[in-house]
């Protein structure tokens, strides 16, 4: 919790956490914010690799497993055994998991770093979630529907012209 308070401020967190828990409960997600925040770079490499071997479907399952581990089970995404469990749970072949997570493996590292540079440069992205709508509208952080709807309406209106 100290990390979030340092990043967003105690007042913002006091509003954000209850809201996120409420929205999560409505969608079957039991948010819990007591876990350790570790280095997530290897989780991003796994996400990238999942797409390269299994397409968007495997990538989505990988992200879902990682989110559940971190946001619901308070597990650190900086721990290799947690990443291995998430990858296996998502359906990634154990041989693929071993290749990506073996010591000193660089698989996906350059690609993830390139994506980070591109999003930071083009969109001023410094965190997640970040929504990019129609390639020109950005929203940072978790957003309520009333923040997204006007942008979607504008995009629809522009595309109807």
Coordinates of C-alpha atoms in Angstrom, one line a residue:
X1 CA 0.0 0.0 0.0
X2 CA 2.9 2.3 0.7
X3 CA 4.0 2.1 -3.0
X4 CA 0.6 3.2 -4.2
X5 CA 0.4 6.0 -1.6
X6 CA 3.8 7.2 -2.7
X7 CA 2.9 7.1 -6.4
X8 CA -0.6 8.5 -6.3
X9 CA -1.0 10.2 -2.9
X10 CA -2.8 9.0 0.2
X11 CA -6.0 10.9 -0.6
X12 CA -6.3 9.5 -4.1
X13 CA -5.7 5.9 -2.8
X14 CA -8.3 6.4 -0.1
X15 CA -10.8 7.0 -2.9
X16 CA -9.4 4.6 -5.5
X17 CA -9.1 1.4 -3.5
X18 CA -12.7 1.2 -2.3
X19 CA -13.9 2.1 -5.9
X20 CA -11.7 -0.6 -7.4
X21 CA -12.9 -3.2 -4.9
X22 CA -16.5 -2.3 -5.6
X23 CA -16.1 -2.5 -9.4
X24 CA -14.1 -5.7 -9.0
X25 CA -16.8 -7.3 -6.9
X26 CA -19.3 -6.5 -9.6
X27 CA -17.2 -8.5 -12.0
X28 CA -16.1 -11.4 -9.8
X29 CA -12.7 -10.0 -9.0
X30 CA -11.7 -9.9 -5.3
X31 CA -9.0 -7.1 -5.3
X32 CA -6.5 -7.3 -2.4
X33 CA -3.7 -4.8 -2.2
X34 CA -1.4 -6.2 0.4
X35 CA 1.1 -8.0 -1.8
X36 CA 4.7 -7.2 -2.6
X37 CA 5.4 -5.2 -5.7
X38 CA 8.4 -6.6 -7.4
X39 CA 10.1 -6.2 -10.7
X40 CA 7.5 -7.2 -13.3
X41 CA 9.8 -7.2 -16.4
X42 CA 9.9 -11.0 -16.7
X43 CA 6.0 -11.1 -16.5
X44 CA 6.0 -8.7 -19.5
X45 CA 8.4 -11.0 -21.3
X46 CA 6.0 -14.0 -20.7
X47 CA 3.1 -11.9 -21.9
X48 CA 5.0 -11.1 -25.1
X49 CA 6.1 -14.7 -25.6
X50 CA 2.6 -16.1 -25.0
X51 CA 1.4 -14.0 -27.9
X52 CA 4.2 -15.2 -30.1
X53 CA 3.5 -18.9 -29.5
X54 CA -0.2 -18.9 -28.9
X55 CA -1.7 -15.7 -30.3
X56 CA -4.0 -13.3 -28.5
X57 CA -5.9 -16.1 -26.8
X58 CA -2.9 -17.4 -24.9
X59 CA -1.7 -13.9 -24.2
X60 CA -5.1 -13.1 -22.7
X61 CA -5.0 -16.2 -20.5
X62 CA -1.4 -15.3 -19.4
X63 CA -2.5 -11.8 -18.4
X64 CA -5.5 -13.1 -16.6
X65 CA -3.4 -15.5 -14.6
X66 CA -0.9 -12.8 -13.7
X67 CA -3.6 -10.4 -12.7
X68 CA -5.2 -12.9 -10.5
X69 CA -1.9 -13.8 -8.8
X70 CA -1.1 -10.2 -8.1
X71 CA -4.4 -8.4 -7.6
X72 CA -6.3 -11.2 -5.8
X73 CA -3.8 -13.5 -4.3
X74 CA -1.1 -10.9 -3.3
X75 CA 1.6 -12.8 -5.0
X76 CA 4.8 -11.1 -6.3
X77 CA 5.3 -11.1 -10.0
X78 CA 9.0 -10.8 -9.4
X79 CA 9.2 -14.4 -8.2
X80 CA 10.0 -17.0 -10.8
X81 CA 7.9 -19.8 -9.2
X82 CA 4.8 -17.5 -9.3
X83 CA 5.5 -16.6 -13.0
X84 CA 5.9 -20.4 -13.7
X85 CA 2.6 -21.2 -12.0
X86 CA 0.8 -18.4 -14.0
X87 CA 2.3 -19.6 -17.3
X88 CA 1.3 -23.2 -16.6
X89 CA -2.2 -22.1 -15.5
X90 CA -2.6 -20.1 -18.7
X91 CA -1.8 -23.2 -20.8
X92 CA 1.7 -22.3 -21.9
X93 CA 3.7 -25.5 -22.6
X94 CA 6.2 -26.2 -19.8
X95 CA 9.1 -26.3 -22.4
X96 CA 8.2 -22.8 -23.5
X97 CA 8.0 -21.6 -19.9
X98 CA 11.4 -23.1 -19.2
X99 CA 12.9 -21.4 -22.3
X100 CA 11.7 -18.0 -21.3
X101 CA 12.4 -18.2 -17.5
X102 CA 15.7 -19.9 -17.6
X103 CA 18.5 -17.9 -15.9
X104 CA 19.9 -15.2 -18.2
X105 CA 17.3 -15.8 -20.8
X106 CA 16.8 -12.7 -23.0
X107 CA 13.8 -14.0 -24.9
X108 CA 11.4 -11.1 -25.4
X109 CA 13.6 -8.6 -23.5
X110 CA 14.4 -6.5 -26.5
X111 CA 10.8 -6.6 -27.8
X112 CA 9.4 -5.5 -24.4
X113 CA 12.0 -2.7 -24.0
X114 CA 11.2 -1.5 -27.5
X115 CA 7.5 -1.4 -26.8
X116 CA 8.1 0.4 -23.5
X117 CA 10.2 3.1 -25.4
X118 CA 7.6 3.4 -28.1
X119 CA 4.7 3.9 -25.7
X120 CA 6.6 6.2 -23.5
X121 CA 7.7 8.3 -26.5
X122 CA 4.5 8.4 -28.5
X123 CA 1.9 8.3 -25.6
X124 CA 3.8 9.5 -22.6
X125 CA 3.0 6.2 -21.0
X126 CA 4.6 5.6 -17.6
X127 CA 2.2 3.0 -16.1
X128 CA -0.8 0.8 -16.6
X129 CA -3.5 0.6 -17.4
X130 CA -3.4 3.0 -20.3
X131 CA -6.2 3.1 -22.9
X132 CA -5.5 4.2 -26.4
X133 CA -8.8 4.7 -28.3
X134 CA -8.8 5.0 -32.1
X135 CA -5.1 5.6 -32.1
X136 CA -5.4 9.2 -30.8
X137 CA -7.2 9.4 -27.5
X138 CA -5.5 8.3 -24.3
X139 CA -6.7 7.6 -20.8
X140 CA -4.4 6.7 -18.0
X141 CA -5.3 4.6 -15.0
X142 CA -8.5 2.8 -14.2
X143 CA -11.4 4.8 -15.5
X144 CA -15.1 4.9 -14.7
X145 CA -17.4 4.4 -17.7
X146 CA -18.4 8.1 -17.7
X147 CA -14.7 9.0 -18.6
X148 CA -14.6 6.6 -21.5
X149 CA -18.1 7.1 -23.0
X150 CA -17.6 10.6 -24.3
X151 CA -14.4 9.6 -26.1
X152 CA -16.2 6.6 -27.7
X153 CA -19.1 8.8 -28.7
X154 CA -16.6 11.3 -30.3
X155 CA -14.8 8.5 -32.2
X156 CA -18.1 7.1 -33.5
X157 CA -19.2 10.6 -34.6
X158 CA -15.9 11.2 -36.4
X159 CA -16.1 7.8 -38.1
X160 CA -19.7 8.5 -39.2
X161 CA -18.7 11.7 -41.0

